[in-house]
Coordinates of C-alpha atoms and ligand atoms in Angstrom, one line a residue:
X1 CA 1.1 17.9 39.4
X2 CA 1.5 18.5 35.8
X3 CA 1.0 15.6 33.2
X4 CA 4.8 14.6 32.6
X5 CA 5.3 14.8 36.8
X6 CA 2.4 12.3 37.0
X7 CA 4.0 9.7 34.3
X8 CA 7.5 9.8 35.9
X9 CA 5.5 9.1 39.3
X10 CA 4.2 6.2 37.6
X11 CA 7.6 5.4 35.9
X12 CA 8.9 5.1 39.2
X13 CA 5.6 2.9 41.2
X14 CA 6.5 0.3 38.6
X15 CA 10.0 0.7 38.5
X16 CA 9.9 -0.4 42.3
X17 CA 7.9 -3.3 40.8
X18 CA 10.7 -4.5 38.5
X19 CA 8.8 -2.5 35.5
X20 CA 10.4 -0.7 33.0
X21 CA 7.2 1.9 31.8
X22 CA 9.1 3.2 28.9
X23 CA 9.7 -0.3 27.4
X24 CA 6.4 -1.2 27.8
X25 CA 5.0 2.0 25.7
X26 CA 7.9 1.1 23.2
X27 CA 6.6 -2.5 22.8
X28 CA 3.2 -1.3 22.6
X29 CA 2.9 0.6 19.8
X30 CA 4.5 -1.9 17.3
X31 CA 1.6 -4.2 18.2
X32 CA -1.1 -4.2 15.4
X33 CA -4.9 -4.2 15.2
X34 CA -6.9 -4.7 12.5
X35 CA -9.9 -2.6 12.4
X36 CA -13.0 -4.1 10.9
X37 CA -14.8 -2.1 8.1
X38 CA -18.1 -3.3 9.0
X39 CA -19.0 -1.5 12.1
X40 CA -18.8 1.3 10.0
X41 CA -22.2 0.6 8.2
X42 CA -24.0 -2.3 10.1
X43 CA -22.2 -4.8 8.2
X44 CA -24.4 -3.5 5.3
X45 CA -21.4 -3.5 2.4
X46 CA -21.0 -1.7 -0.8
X47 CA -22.5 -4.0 -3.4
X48 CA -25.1 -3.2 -6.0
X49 CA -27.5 -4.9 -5.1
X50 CA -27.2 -4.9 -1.3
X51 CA -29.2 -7.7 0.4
X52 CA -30.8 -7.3 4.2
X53 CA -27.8 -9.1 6.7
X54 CA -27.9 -12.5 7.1
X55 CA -26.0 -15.6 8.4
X56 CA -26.9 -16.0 11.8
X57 CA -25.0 -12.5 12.5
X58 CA -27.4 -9.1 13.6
X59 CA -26.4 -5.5 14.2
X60 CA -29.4 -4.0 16.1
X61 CA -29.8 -0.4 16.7
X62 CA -31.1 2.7 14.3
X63 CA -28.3 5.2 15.5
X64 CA -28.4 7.9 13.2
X65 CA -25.3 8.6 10.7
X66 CA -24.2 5.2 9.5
X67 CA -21.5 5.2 6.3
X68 CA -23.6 4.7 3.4
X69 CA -20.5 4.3 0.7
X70 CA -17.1 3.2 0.6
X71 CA -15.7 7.2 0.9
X72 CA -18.0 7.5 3.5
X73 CA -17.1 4.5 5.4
X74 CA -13.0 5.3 4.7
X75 CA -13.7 8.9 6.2
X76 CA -14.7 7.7 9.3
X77 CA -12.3 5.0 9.5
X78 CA -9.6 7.6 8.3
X79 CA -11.1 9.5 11.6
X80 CA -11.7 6.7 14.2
X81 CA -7.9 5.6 13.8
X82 CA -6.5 9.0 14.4
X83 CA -8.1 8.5 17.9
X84 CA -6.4 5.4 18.4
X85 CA -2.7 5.0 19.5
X86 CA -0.8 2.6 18.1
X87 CA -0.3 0.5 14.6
X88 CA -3.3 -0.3 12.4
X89 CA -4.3 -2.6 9.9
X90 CA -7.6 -2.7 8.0
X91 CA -10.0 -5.2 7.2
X92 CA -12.7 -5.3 4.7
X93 CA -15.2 -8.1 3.7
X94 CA -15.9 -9.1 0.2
X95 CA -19.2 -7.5 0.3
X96 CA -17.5 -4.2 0.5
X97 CA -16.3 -4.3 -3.2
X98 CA -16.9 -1.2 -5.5
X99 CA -17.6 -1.8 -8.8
X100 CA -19.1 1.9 -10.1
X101 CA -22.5 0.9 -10.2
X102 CA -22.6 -2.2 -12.2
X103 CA -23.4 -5.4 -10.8
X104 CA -20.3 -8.0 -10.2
X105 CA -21.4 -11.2 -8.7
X106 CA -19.4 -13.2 -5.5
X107 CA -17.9 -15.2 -8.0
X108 CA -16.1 -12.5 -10.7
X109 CA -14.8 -10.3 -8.5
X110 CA -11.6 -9.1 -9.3
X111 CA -8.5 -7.1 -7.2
X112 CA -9.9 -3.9 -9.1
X113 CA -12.9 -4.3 -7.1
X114 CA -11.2 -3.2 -4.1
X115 CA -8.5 -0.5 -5.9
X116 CA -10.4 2.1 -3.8
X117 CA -9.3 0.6 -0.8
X118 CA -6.1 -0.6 -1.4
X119 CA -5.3 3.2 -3.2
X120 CA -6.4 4.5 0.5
X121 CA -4.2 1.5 2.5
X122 CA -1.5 2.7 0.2
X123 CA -1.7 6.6 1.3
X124 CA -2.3 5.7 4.7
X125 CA 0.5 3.1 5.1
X126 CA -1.8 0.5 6.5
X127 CA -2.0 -3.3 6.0
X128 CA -5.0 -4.7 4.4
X129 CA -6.9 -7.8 5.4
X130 CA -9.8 -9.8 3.6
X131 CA -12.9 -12.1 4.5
X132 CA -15.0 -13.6 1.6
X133 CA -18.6 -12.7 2.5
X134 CA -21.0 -15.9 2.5
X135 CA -24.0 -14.0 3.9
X136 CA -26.7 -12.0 2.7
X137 CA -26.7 -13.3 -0.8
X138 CA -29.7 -15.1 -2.7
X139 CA -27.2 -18.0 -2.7
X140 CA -26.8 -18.2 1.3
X141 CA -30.5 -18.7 1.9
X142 CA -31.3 -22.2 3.0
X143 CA -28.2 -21.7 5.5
X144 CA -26.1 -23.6 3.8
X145 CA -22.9 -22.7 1.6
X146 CA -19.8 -24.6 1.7
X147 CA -21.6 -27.4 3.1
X148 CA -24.2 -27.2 1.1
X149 CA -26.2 -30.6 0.1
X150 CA -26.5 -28.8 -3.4
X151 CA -23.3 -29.1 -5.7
X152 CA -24.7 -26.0 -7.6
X153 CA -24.6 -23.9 -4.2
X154 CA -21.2 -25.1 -3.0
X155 CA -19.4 -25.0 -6.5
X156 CA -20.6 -21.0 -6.3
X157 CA -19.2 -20.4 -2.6
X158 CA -15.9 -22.5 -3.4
X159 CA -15.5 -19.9 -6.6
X160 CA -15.6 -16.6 -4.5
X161 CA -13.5 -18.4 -2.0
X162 CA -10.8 -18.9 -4.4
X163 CA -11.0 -15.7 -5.4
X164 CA -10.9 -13.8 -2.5
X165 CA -7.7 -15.8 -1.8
X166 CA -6.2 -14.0 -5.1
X167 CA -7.7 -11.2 -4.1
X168 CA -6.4 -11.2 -0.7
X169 CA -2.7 -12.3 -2.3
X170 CA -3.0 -9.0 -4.3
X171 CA -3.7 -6.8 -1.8
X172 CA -0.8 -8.1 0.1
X173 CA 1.2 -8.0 -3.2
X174 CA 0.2 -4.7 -4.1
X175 CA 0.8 -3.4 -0.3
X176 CA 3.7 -5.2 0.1
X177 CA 2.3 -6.4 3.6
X178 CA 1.0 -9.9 4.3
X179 CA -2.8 -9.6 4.1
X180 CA -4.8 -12.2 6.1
X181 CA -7.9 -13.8 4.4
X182 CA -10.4 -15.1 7.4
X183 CA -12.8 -17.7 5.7
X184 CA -16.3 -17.7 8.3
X185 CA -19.5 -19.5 6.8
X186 CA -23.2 -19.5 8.8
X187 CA -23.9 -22.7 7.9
X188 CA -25.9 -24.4 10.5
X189 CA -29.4 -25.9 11.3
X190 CA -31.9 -24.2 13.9
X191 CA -32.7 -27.8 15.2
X192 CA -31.3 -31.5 15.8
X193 CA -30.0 -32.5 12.5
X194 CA -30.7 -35.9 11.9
X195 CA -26.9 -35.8 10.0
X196 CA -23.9 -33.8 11.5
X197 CA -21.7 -35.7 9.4
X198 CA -22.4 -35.2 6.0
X199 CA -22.4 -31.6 6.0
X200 CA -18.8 -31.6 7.8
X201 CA -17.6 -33.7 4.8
X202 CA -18.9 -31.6 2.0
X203 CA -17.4 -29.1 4.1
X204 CA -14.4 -30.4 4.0
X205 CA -14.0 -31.4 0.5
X206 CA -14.8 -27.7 -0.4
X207 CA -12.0 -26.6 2.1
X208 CA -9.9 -29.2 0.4
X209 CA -10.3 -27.6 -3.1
X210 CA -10.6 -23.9 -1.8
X211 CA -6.8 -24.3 -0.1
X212 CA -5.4 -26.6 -2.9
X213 CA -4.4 -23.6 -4.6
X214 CA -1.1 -22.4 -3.3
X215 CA -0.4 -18.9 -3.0
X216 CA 3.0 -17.3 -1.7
X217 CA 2.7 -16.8 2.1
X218 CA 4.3 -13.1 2.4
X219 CA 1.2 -12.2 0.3
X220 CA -1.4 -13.9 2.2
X221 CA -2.1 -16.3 4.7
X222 CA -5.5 -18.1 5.4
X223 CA -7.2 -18.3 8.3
X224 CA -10.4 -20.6 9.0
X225 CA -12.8 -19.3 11.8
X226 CA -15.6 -22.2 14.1
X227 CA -18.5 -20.9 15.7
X228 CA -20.5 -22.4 18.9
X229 CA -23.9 -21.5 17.2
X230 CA -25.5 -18.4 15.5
X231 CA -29.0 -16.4 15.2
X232 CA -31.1 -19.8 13.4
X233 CA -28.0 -22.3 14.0
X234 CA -28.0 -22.7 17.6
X235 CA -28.6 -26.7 17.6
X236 CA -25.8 -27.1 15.1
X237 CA -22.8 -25.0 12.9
X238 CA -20.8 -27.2 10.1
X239 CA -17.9 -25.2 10.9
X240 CA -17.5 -26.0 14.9
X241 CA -14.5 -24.7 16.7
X242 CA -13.3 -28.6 16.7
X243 CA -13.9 -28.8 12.7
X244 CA -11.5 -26.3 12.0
X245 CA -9.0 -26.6 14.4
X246 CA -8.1 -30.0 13.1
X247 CA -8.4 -28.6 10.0
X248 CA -6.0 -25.8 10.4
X249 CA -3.4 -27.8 12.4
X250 CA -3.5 -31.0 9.7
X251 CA -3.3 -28.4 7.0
X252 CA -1.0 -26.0 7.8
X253 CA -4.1 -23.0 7.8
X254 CA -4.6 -20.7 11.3
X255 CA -7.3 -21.3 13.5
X256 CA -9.0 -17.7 14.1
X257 CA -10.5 -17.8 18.0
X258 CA -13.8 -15.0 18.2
X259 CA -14.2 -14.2 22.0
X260 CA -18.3 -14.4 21.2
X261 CA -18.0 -17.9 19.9
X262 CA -17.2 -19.9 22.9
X263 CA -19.3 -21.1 25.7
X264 CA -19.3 -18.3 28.3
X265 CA -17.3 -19.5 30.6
X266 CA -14.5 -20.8 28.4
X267 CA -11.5 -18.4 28.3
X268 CA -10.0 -17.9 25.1
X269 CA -6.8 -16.7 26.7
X270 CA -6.1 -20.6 27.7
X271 CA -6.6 -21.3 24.6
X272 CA -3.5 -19.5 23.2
X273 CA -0.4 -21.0 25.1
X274 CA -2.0 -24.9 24.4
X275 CA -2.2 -23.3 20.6
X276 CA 1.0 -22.2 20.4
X277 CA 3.1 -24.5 21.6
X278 CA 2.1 -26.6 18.4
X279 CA 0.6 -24.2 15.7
X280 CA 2.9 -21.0 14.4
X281 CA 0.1 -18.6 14.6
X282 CA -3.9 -17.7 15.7
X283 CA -6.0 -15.2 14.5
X284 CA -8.0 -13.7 17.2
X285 CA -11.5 -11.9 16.7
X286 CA -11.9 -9.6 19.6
X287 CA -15.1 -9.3 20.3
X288 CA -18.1 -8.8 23.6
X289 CA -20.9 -11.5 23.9
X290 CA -23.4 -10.5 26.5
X291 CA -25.5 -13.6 27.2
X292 CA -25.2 -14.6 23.1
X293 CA -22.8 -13.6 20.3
X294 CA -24.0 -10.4 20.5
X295 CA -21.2 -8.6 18.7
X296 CA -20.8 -5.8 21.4
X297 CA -18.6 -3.3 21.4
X298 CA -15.0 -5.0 22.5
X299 CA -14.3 -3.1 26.5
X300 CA -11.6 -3.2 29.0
X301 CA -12.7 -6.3 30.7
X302 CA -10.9 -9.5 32.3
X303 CA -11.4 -11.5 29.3
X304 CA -9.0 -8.9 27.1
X305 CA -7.1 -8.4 30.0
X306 CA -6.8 -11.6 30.2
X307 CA -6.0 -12.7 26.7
X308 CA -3.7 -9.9 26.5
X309 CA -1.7 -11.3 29.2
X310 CA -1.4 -14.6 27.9
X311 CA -0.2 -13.5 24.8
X312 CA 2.5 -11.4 26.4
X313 CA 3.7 -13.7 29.0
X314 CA 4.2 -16.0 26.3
X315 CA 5.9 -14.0 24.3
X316 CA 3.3 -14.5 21.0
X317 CA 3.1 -10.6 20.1
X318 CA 3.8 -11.4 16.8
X319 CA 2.3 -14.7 16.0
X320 CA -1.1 -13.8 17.2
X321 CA -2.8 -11.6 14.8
X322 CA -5.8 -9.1 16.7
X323 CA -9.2 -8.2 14.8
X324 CA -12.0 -6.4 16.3
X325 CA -15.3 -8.1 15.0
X326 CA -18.1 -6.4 16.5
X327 CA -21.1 -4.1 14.9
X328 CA -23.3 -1.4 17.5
X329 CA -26.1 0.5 15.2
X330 CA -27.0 1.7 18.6
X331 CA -24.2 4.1 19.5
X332 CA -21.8 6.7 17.3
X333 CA -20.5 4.0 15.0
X334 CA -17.0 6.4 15.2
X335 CA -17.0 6.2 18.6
X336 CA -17.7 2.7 19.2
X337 CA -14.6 1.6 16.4
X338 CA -12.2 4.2 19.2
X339 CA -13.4 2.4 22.0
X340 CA -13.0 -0.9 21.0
X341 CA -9.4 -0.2 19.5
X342 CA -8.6 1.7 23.0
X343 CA -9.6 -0.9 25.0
X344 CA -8.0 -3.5 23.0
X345 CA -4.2 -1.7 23.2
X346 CA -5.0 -0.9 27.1
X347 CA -5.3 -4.6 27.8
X348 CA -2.1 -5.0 26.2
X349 CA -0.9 -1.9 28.1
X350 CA -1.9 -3.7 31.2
X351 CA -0.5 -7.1 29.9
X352 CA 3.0 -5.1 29.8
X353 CA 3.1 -3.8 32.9
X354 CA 2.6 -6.7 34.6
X355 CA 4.9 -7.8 37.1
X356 CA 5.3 -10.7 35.2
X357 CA 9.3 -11.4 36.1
X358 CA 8.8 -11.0 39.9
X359 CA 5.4 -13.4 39.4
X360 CA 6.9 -16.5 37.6
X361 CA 9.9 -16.3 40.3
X362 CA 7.3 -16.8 42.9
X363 CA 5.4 -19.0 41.5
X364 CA 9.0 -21.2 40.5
X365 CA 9.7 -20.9 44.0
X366 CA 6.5 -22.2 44.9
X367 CA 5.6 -19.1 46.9
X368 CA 2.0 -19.2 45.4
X369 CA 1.0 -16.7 48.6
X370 CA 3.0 -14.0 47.1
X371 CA 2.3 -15.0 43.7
X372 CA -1.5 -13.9 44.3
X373 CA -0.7 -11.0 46.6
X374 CA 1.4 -9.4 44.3
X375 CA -1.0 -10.3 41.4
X376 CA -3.7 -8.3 43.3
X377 CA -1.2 -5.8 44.1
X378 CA -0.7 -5.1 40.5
X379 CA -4.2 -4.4 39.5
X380 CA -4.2 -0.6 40.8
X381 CA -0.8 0.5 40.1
X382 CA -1.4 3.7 38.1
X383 CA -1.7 2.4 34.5
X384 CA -3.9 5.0 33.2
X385 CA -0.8 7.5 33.6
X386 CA 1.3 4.7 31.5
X387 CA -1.7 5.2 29.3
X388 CA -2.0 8.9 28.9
X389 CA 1.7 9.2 28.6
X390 CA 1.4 6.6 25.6
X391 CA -1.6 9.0 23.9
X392 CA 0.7 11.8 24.2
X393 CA 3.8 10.2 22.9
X394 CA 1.6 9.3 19.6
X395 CA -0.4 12.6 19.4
X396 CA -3.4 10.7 20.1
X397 CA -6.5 12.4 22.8
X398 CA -5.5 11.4 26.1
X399 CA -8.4 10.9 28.5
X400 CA -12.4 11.5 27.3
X401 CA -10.7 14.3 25.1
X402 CA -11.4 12.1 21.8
X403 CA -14.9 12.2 22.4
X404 CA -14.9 16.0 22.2
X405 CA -14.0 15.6 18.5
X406 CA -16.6 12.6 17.8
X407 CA -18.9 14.6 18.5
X408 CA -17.9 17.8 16.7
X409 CA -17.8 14.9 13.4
X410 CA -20.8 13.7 14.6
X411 CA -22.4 17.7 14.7
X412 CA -20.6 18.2 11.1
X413 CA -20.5 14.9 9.1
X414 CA -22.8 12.2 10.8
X415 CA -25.6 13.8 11.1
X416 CA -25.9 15.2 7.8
X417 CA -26.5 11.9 6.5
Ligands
RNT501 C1 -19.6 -14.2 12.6 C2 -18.1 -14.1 12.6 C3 -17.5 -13.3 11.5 C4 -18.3 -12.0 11.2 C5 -17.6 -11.1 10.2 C6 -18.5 -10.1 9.7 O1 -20.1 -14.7 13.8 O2 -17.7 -13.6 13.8 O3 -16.2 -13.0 11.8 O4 -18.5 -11.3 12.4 O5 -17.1 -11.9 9.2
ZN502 ZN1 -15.5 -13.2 14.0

């Protein structure tokens, strides 16, 4: 059978299923993904004086052929999202400024800082996004920023958080697409504190002055993200999950959800629908723990298929916000950026041609029996032709075929390095 003969096969399996294939691929590719810089280069950035990673956060591996510059790190981004069906945003981290050799603190940077990426976002008609970077600084090393005990420390960290808002604003200015500025900070204690408190409420007085300023929303919006623990802060993290969720809903901020920052058997796909019936939006971080936050490479598994669903069935394409946020030095950092953005839109793929219509009937008709055979049911219908016909429709590799070319940029680029 020849490649369009097995799509209209599959066309028709799900049409029998109530599913309309070509609707699904339609509402697919408007979805958008951010890609995250950072798995580019080990989370390493572009600064001047480029301290060893920090924060609680590790990339292990010595894979050969990591970015070591922003043109670099843009080449293979440039090549990673031509892999990729779909729409694409980019995100970059503070520490990723480039500032032609001279040394610009956290707290003077400036828009211009980041022209080179915005000039590239620009030619490539993608979105930008922004974090401000609180790791791997001189000033992050007793663990503690925002929260800090010392006013000194925290006056510093509130600074660059300010200003990566206005940087963030600029980008989405200049771009004339929202940007979204994810505020994350490591702070946290190895052991039992003898105080949770006090740290929470410095914390929140720095939030308090870092979100005072107001900044027009279709430039930017803020986003505040919680942690479970990290590397050194696994008895306590200032900026729980709890912390910032009331935070975010009492102030109007999004919460952002990272699928490594939750106990491991808590679903983040639960979490949206009780979310969203009283916040606007969520930023997710789509990410792989094995056993800790380990930052793996994101994969087709149940808990993206399972987010994905939930933010389809609820209708929430476009008030949750995706991110990958993972870093592998121990694979082709190319190829590990195309797999996690393939596996992200194939959950959503899956999340689309789910019987979803025929499913709520049963389940409003309390026919829970048919409700979980046809749910089983629908896990081997033949998405992967859905899929392949979706590559094709966007001139993207269908199949392993995008490996073929990773490793021919691997052969001519990478590994000249
Ligand atoms: C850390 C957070 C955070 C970082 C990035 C680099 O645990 O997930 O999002 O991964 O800011
Ligand atoms: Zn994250």
């Amino acid at each position: 059978m020849n490649k369009s003969a097995l799509y209209k096969n599959a066309r028709d399996v799900y049409a029998s299923y109530g599913v309309n294939t070509d609707l699904a691929i339609k509402k697919l590719a408007a979805v958008q993904i951010s890609l995250h810089c950072w798995q580019g280069d080990d989370v390493a950035g572009t600064e001047v004086s480029n301290g060893a990673l920090s924060g609680g956060i590790m990339a292990t591996g010595n894979y050969p052929g990591r970015a070591r510059n922003g043109d670099e790190l843009r080449a293979d981004a440039d090549f990673a999202l031509k892999l990729a069906p779909g729409k694409h945003r980019m995100n970059i981290h503070a520490k990723y400024a480039e500032t032609n050799g001279r040394p610009v603190g956290r707290n003077e940077l400036k828009l211009e800082h980041f022209g080179r990426w915005i000039d590239w976002a620009k030619r490539k008609g993608l979105a930008l996004d922004f974090n401000p970077t609180f790791f791997s600084h001189p000033k992050a090393a007793s663990g503690f920023t925002l929260s800090s005990a010392d006013e000194g420390i925290r006056n510093f960290w509130i600074e660059h958080a300010l200003l990566s808002r206005k940087i963030a604003a600029g980008m989405g200015k200049t771009l004339k697409k929202t940007a979204i500025n994810n505020l994350w900070i490591p702070d946290g204690y190895k052991d039992e504190p003898a105080d949770r408190k006090s740290p929470r409420e410095r914390l929140k007085k720095s939030l308090d002055r870092i979100y005072a300023l107001k900044l027009p929303k279709h430039d930017m919006i803020d986003a505040v993200e919680g942690k479970l623990f990290g590397l050194g802060s696994e008895s306590y993290v200032t900026g729980s999950y709890d912390f910032y969720l009331s935070y975010a809903a009492k102030n109007g901020l999004l919460p952002t959800l990272d699928m490594g920052h939750f106990h491991q058997t808590e679903s983040v796909a639960d979490k949206i629908s009780a979310l969203l019936v009283n916040l606007d939006s969520v930023l997710i971080h789509i990410s792989r723990g094995v056993r800790w936050d380990s930052d793996h490479v994101a994969v087709l598994n149940d808990e993206l298929v399972s987010l994905a669903r939930e933010i389809v069935r609820g209708g929430y394409t476009e008030r949750v916000y995706l991110a990958l946020d993972y870093f592998d030095a121990s694979i082709n950092r190319v190829a590990a950026w195309v797999i996690g953005l393939r596996a992200a839109r194939k959950a959503l793929l899956y999340a689309l041609l789910e019987p979803r219509a025929t499913l709520k009937a049963y389940e409003a008709d309390g026919n829970l029996t048919a409700r979980l055979a046809l749910s089983e049911e629908s896990k081997t219908l033949p998405a992967g032709q859905v899929w392949d016909e979706f590559c094709r429709r966007n001139n993207v590799p269908e199949g392993i075929d995008w490996l073929k070319e990773v490793e021919a940029y691997e052969k001519s680029v990478l590994s000249k390095r």
